[in-house]
Coordinates of C-alpha atoms and ligand atoms in Angstrom, one line a residue:
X1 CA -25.5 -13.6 -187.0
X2 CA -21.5 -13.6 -187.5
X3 CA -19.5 -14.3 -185.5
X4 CA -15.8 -14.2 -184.9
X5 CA -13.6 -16.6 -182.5
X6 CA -10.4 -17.0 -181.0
X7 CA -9.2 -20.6 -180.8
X8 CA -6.8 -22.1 -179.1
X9 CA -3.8 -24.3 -181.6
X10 CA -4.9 -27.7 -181.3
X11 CA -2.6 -30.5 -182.7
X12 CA -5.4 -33.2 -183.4
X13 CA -3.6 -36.2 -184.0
X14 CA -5.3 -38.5 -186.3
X15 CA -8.2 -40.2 -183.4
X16 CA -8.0 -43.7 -184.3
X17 CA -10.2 -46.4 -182.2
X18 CA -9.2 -49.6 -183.9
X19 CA -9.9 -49.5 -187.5
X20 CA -12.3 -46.6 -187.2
X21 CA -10.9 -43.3 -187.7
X22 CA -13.0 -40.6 -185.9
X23 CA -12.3 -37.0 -187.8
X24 CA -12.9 -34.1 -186.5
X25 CA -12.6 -36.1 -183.6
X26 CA -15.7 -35.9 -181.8
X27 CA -18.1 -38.1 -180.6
X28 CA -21.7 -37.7 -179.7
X29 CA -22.3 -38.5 -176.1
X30 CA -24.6 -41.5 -176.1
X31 CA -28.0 -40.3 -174.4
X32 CA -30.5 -42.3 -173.0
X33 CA -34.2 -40.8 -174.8
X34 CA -31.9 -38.7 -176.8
X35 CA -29.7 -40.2 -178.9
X36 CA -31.7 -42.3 -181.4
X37 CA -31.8 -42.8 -184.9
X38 CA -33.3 -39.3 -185.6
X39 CA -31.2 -37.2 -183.3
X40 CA -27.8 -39.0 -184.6
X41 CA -28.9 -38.5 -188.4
X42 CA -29.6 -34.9 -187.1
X43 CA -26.4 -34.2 -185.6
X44 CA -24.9 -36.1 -188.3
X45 CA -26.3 -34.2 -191.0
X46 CA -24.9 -31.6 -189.7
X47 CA -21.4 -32.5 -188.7
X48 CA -20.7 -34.1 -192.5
X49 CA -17.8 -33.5 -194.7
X50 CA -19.3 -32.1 -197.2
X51 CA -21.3 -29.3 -195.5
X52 CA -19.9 -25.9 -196.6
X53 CA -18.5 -25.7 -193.5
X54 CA -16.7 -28.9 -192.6
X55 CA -13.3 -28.5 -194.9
X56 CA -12.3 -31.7 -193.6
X57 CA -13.1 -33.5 -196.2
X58 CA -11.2 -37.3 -195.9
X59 CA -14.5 -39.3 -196.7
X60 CA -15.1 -39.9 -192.8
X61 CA -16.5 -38.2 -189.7
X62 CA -16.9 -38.2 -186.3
X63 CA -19.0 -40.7 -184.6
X64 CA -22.4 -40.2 -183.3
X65 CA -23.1 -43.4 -180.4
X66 CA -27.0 -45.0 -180.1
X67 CA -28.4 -45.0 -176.9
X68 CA -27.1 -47.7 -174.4
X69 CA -28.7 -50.6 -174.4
X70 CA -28.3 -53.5 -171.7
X71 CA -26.5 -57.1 -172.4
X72 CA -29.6 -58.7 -170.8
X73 CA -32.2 -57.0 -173.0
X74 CA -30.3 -57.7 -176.2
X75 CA -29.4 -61.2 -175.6
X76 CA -32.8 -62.2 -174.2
X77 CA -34.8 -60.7 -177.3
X78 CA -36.3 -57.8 -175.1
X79 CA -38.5 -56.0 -177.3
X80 CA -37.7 -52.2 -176.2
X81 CA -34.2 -53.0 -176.5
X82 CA -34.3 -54.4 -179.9
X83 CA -36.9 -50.9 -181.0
X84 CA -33.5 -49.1 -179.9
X85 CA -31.3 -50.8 -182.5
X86 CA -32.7 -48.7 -185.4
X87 CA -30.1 -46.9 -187.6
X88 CA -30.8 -44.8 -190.2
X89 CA -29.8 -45.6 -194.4
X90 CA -26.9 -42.9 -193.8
X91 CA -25.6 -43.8 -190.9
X92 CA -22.9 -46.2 -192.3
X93 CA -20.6 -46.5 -189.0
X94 CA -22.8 -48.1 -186.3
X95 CA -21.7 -47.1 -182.6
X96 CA -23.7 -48.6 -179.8
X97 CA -23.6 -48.2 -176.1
X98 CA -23.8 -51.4 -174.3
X99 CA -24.3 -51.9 -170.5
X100 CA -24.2 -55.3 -168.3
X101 CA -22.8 -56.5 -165.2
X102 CA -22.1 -59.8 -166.5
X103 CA -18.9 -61.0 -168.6
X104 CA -20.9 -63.9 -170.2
X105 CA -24.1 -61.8 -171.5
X106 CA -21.6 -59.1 -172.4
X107 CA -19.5 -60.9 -174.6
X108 CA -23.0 -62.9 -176.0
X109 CA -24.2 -59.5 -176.4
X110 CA -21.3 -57.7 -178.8
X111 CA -21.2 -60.8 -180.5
X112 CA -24.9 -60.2 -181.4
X113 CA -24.0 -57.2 -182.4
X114 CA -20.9 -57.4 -184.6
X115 CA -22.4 -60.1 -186.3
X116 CA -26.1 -59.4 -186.6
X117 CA -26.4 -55.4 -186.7
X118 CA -22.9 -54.9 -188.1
X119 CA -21.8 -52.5 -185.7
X120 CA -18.4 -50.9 -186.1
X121 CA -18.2 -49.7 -182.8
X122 CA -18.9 -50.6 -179.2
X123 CA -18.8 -48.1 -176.1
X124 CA -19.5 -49.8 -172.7
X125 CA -20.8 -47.4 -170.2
X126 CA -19.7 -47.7 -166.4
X127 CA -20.6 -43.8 -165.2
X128 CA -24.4 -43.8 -164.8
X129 CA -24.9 -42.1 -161.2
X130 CA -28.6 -43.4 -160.9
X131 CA -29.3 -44.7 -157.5
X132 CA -31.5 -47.9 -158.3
X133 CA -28.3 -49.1 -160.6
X134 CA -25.5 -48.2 -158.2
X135 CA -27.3 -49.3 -154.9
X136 CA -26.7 -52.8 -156.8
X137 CA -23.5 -52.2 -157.7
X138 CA -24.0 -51.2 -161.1
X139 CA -23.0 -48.1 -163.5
X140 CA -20.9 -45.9 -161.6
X141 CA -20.2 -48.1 -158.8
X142 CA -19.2 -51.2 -160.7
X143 CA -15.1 -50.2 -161.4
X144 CA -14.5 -50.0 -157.7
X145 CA -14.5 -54.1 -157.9
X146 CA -11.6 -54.0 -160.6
X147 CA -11.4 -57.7 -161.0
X148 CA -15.2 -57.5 -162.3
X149 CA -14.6 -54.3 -164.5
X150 CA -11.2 -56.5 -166.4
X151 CA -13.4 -59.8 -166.8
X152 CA -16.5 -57.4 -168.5
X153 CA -14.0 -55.7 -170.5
X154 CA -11.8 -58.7 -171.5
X155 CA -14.7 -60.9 -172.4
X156 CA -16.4 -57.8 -174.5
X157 CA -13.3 -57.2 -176.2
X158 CA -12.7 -60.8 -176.5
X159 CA -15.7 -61.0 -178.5
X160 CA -15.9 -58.4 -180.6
X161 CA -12.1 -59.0 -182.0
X162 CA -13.4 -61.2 -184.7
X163 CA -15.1 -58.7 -186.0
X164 CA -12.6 -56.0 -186.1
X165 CA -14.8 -53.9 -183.9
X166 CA -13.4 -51.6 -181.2
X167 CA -14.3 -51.6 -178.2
X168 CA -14.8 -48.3 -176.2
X169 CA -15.1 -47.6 -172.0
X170 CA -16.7 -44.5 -171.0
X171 CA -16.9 -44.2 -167.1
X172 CA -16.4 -41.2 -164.6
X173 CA -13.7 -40.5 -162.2
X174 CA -15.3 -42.2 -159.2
X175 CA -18.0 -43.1 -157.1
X176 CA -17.0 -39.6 -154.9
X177 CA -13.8 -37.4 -154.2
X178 CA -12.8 -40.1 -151.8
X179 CA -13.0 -43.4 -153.9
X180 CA -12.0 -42.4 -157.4
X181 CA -11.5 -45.5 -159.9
X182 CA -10.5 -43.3 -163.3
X183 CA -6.6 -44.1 -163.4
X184 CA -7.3 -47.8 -162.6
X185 CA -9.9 -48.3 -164.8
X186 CA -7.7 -46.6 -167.7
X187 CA -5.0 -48.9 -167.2
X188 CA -7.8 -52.1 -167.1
X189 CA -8.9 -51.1 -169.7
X190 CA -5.8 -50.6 -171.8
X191 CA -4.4 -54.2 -170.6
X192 CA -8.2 -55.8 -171.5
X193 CA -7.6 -54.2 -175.0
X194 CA -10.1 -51.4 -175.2
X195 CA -9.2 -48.9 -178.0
X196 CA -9.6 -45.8 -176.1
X197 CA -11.4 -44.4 -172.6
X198 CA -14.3 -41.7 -172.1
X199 CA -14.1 -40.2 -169.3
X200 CA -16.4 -37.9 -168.0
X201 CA -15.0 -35.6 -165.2
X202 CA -17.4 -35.6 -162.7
X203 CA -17.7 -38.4 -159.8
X204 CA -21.1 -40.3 -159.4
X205 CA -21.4 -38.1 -156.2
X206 CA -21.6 -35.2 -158.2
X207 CA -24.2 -36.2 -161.0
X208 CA -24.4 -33.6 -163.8
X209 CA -23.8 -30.5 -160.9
X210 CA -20.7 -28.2 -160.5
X211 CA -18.1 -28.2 -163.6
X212 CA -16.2 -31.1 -165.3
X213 CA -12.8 -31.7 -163.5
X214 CA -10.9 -31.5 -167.0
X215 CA -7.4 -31.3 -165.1
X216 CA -8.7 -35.2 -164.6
X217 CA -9.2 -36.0 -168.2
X218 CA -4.9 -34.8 -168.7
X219 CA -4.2 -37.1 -165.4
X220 CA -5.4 -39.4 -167.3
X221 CA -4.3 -38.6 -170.4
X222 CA -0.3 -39.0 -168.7
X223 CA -1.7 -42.5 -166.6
X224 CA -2.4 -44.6 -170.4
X225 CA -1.4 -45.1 -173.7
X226 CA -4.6 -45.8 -174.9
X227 CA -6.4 -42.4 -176.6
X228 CA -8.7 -40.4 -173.8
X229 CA -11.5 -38.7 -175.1
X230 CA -12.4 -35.9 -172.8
X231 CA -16.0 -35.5 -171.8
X232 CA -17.9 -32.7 -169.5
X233 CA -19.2 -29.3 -170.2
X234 CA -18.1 -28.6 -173.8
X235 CA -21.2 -26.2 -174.7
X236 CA -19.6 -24.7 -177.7
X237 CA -17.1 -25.8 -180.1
X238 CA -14.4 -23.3 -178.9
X239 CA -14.6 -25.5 -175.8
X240 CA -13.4 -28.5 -177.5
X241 CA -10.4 -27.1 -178.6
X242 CA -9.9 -25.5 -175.3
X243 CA -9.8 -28.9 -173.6
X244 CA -8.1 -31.0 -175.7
X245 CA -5.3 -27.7 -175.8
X246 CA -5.5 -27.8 -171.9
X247 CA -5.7 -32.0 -171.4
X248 CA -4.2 -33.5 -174.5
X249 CA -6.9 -35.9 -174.7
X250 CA -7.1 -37.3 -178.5
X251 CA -11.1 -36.4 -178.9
X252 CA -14.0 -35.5 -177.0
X253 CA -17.5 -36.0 -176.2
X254 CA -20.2 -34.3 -176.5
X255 CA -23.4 -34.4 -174.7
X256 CA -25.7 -32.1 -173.2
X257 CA -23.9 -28.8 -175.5
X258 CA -25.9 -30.3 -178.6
X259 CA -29.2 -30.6 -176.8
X260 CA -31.9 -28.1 -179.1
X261 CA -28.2 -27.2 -180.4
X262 CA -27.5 -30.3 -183.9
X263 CA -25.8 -27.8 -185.8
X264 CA -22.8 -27.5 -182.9
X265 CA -21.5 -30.7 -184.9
X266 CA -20.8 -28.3 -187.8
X267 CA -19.4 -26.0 -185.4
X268 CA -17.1 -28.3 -183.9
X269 CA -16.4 -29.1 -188.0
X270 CA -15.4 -26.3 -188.4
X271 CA -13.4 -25.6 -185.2
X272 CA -11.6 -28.5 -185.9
X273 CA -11.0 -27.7 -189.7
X274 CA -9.6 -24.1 -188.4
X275 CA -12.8 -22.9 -190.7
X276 CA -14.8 -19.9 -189.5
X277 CA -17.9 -20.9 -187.5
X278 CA -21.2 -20.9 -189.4
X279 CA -23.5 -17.7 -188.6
X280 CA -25.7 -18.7 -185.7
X281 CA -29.5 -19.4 -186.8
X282 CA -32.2 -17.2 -186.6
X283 CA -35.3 -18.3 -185.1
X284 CA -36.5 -19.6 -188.5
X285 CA -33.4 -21.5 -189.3
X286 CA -33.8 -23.3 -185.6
X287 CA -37.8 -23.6 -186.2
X288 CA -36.4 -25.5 -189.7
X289 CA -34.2 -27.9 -187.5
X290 CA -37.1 -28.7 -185.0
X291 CA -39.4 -29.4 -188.5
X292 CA -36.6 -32.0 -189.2
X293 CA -36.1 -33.6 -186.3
X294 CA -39.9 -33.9 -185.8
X295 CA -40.2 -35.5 -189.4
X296 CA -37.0 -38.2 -188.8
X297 CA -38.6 -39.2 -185.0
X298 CA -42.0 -39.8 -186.7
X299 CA -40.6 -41.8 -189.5
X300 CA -38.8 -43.9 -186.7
X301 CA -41.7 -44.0 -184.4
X302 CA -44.9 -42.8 -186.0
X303 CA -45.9 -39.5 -186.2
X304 CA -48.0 -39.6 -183.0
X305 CA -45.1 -41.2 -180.6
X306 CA -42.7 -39.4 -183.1
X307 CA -44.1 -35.9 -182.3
X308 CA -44.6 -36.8 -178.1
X309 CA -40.9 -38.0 -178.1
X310 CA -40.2 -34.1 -179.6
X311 CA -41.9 -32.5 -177.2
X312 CA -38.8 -32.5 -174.6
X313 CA -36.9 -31.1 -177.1
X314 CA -39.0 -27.4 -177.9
X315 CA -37.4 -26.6 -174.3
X316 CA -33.9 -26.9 -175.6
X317 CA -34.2 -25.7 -178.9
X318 CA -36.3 -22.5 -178.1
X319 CA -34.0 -21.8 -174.9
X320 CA -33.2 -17.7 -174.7
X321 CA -35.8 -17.2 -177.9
X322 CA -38.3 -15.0 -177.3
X323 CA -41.3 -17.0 -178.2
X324 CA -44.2 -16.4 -175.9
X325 CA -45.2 -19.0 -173.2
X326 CA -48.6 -19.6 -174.5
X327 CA -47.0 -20.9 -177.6
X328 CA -44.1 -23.1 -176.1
X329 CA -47.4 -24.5 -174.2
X330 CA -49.0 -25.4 -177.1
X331 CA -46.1 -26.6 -178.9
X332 CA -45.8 -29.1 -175.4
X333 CA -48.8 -31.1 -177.0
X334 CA -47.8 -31.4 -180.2
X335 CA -49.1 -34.9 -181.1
X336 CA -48.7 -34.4 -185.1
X337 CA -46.5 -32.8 -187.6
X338 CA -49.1 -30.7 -189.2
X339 CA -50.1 -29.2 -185.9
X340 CA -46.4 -28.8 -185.2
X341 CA -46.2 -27.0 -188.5
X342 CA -49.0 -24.4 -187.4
X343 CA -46.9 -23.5 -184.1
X344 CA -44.0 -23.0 -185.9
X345 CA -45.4 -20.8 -188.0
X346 CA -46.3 -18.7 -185.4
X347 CA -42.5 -18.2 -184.6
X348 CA -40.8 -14.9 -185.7
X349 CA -38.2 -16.3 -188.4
X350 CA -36.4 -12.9 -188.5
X351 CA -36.0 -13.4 -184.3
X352 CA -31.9 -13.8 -184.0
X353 CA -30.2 -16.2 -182.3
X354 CA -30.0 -15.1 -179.0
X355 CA -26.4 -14.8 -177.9
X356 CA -26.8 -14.4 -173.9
X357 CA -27.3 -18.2 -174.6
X358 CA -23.4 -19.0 -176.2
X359 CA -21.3 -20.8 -173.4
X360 CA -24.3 -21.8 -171.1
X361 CA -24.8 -25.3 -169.8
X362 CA -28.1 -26.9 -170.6
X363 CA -30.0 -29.8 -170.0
X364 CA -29.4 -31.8 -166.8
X365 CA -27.5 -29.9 -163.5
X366 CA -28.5 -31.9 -160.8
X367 CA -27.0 -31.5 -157.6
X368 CA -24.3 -33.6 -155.8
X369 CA -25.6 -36.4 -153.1
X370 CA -24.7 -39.2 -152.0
X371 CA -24.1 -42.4 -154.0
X372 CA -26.6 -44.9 -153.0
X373 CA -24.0 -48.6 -153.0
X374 CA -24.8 -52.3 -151.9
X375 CA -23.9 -53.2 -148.4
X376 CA -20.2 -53.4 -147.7
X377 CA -19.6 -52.5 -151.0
X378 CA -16.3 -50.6 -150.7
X379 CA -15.0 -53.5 -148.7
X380 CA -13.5 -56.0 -151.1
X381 CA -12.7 -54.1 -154.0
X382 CA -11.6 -57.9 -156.1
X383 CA -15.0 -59.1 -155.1
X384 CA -16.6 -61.1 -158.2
X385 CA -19.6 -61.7 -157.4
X386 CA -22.7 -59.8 -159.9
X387 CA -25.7 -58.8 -158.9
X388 CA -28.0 -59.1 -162.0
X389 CA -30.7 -56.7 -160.7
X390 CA -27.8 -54.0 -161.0
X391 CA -28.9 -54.6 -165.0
X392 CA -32.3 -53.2 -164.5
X393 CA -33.8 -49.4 -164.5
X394 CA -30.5 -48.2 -165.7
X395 CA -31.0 -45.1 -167.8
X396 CA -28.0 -43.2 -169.0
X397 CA -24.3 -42.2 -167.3
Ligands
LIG401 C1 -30.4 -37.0 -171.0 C2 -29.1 -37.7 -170.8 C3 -28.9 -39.0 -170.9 C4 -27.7 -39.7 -170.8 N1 -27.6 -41.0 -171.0 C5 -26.4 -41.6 -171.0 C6 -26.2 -42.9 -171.4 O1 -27.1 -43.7 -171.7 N2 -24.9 -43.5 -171.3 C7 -23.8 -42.7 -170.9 O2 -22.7 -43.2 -170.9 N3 -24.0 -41.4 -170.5 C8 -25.2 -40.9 -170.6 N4 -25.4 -39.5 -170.3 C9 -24.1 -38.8 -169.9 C10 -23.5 -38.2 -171.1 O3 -23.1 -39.1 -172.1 C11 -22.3 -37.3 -170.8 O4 -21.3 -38.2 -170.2 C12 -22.7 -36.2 -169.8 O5 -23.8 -35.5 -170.1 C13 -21.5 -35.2 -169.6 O6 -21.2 -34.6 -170.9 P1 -21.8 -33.2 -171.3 O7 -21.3 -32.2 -170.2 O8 -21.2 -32.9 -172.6 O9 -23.2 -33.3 -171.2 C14 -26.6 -38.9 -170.4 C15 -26.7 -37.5 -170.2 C16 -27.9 -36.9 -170.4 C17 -28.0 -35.4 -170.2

């Protein structure tokens, strides 16, 4: 299906973190369960130079972040952690997400990386909402005790200088409305040496609900020097361009927009390249896409974990499509590629996309509640002390 758009002039500065130069400058939001090998060489795939409708074409592209792993788990050997650190052939710039609470395991932990999985980039997270993490004063809750936040990201930096690799923050704008830690934690992390800040514009209090606050991401944009990449509720490529017109951030991130949605990389190609957008995909263009990223989670996994790991996906991809529910049942149980093949054959190829769906969030909403913190917590905001527990059952930002 055509389509036709009117977007907004964006003067995209070159986005440079470090050495790496991000272009179109757009960065896959790092997913916990989501963001693996297959789903970055998916996304990737489809954001290229090279594709017909990417005219950018200076030999690099934008970067596409591995799920987050935790300093403790990589620096201790832990065996699900390492399974995370799989990269595909293709994927020539390696951007990981690391999390810890510790200075020491951090810094031990990009070091590991830089020098034994050749990363070129490093992205610490500091936003995940998730009660069992910030009840110990981790994720979210962790940049209200500033001196701690500046000794994490001094030592990471520290350590990963050697190396030439840059090293990232992405947090949110607070615990709530009343205890916001954005503008400080942009200026740590410029004076620690970080190459840029993610922020997205939500508080911990809010989780995924309500919309992104994006007048937050151009407060921030004025408070540092460092580049901003803007992050919340882009969930078509027109969007990007509409924030970073609206914030003058340098880049943004994109998360939940690309869930059951890879080829809104080449959109956001081609947005940036001031190239007209691709025609949407039929049914049997999308059924093609889920084939793919089937085949690249079973060659990462084995077909049988491969295919159970896809199943959350059929949601997202056949969201708005008309296939019947006795169908997306059975494609809920896929547990091999062939059987996969037979449901997909049963989709209507011709079906097209199905436009209600343009604009809409997906994946998680959430709603807002209140952050769960440590005792005292918001007493002694220079407090050093770590809790190490706040490393464990943390899943995502
Ligand atoms: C399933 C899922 C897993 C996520 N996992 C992480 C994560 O591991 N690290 C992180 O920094 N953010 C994580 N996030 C947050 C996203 O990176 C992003 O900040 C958030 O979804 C807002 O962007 P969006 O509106 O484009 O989705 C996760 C989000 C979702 C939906």
């Amino acid at each position: 299906m055509e389509r036709t758009l009117s977007l907004p002039a964006v003067e995209a500065a070159e986005l440079r973190l470090g050495q790496v130069v991000v272009d179109p400058p757009v960065v896959l939001a790092p997913m916990a369960g989501v963001t693996n090998a297959a789903f970055r060489t998916l996304c990737r795939e489809q954001g290229a130079p090279g594709d017909a409708h990417s005219v950018r074409s200076s030999g690099t592209t934008g970067l596409y972040v591995c799920e987050m792993i935790t300093s403790r788990g990589l620096v201790e050997r832990d065996q699900t952690t390492l399974d995370m650190l799989v990269f595909d052939p293709g994927e020539t710039r390696r951007s990981v997400q690391l999390y810890g609470v510790d200075p020491a395991y951090m810094a031990r932990a990009a070091e590991i990386l830089c020098t034994e999985y050749g990363v070129a980039h490093i992205d610490l997270n500091f936003g995940c909402p998730v009660p069992k993490v910030t009840r110990k004063g981790g994720g979210a809750a962790l940049p209200w005790k500033r001196r701690l936040l500046r000794a994490i990201l001094e030592a990471t930096v520290k350590a990963a200088a050697p190396y030439g690799v840059p090293v990232t923050l992405k947090t949110r704008k607070g615990i709530d409305d009343d205890h916001l830690t954005f503008l400080e934690a942009g200026r740590i992390a410029q004076e620690a040496g970080c190459a840029a800040i993610a922020l997205h514009a939500r508080t911990a209090a809010q989780h995924y609900s309500g919309t992104a606050d994006w007048d937050a991401i151009g407060e921030l944009v004025e408070h540092v020097d460092i580049p901003v990449l803007g992050n919340g509720d882009i969930w078509e490529a027109t969007d990007a361009l509409h924030m970073m017109a609206k914030t003058g951030c340098a880049g943004v991130v994109v998360g939940r927009g690309c869930l059951g949605r890879p080829w809104l990389f080449r959109d956001l190609a081609a947005a940036f390249g001031a190239a007209p957008p691709a025609p949407l995909p039929t049914l049997g263009e999308v059924a093609a896409m889920m084939r793919r990223h089937a085949e690249l989670l079973a060659r990462y996994m084995g077909e049988e974990r491969g295919c159970k790991e896809f199943r959350k996906h059929i949601a997202w991809y056949l969201k708005g499509f008309a296939a019947g529910g006795e169908l997306r049942q059975s494609l809920g149980l896929v547990d091999s590629l062939g059987f996969l093949e037979t449901l997909l054959a049963r989709l209507d190829p011709a079906e097209p996309y199905p436009m209600a769906e343009l604009g809409n969030p997906r994946g998680r909403q959430g709603s807002p509640r209140r952050v769960a913190l440590p005792d005292r917590w918001l007493d002694d905001r220079d407090d050093l002390r770590i809790d190490t527990g706040a490393e464990l059952g943390i899943s995502g930002g």
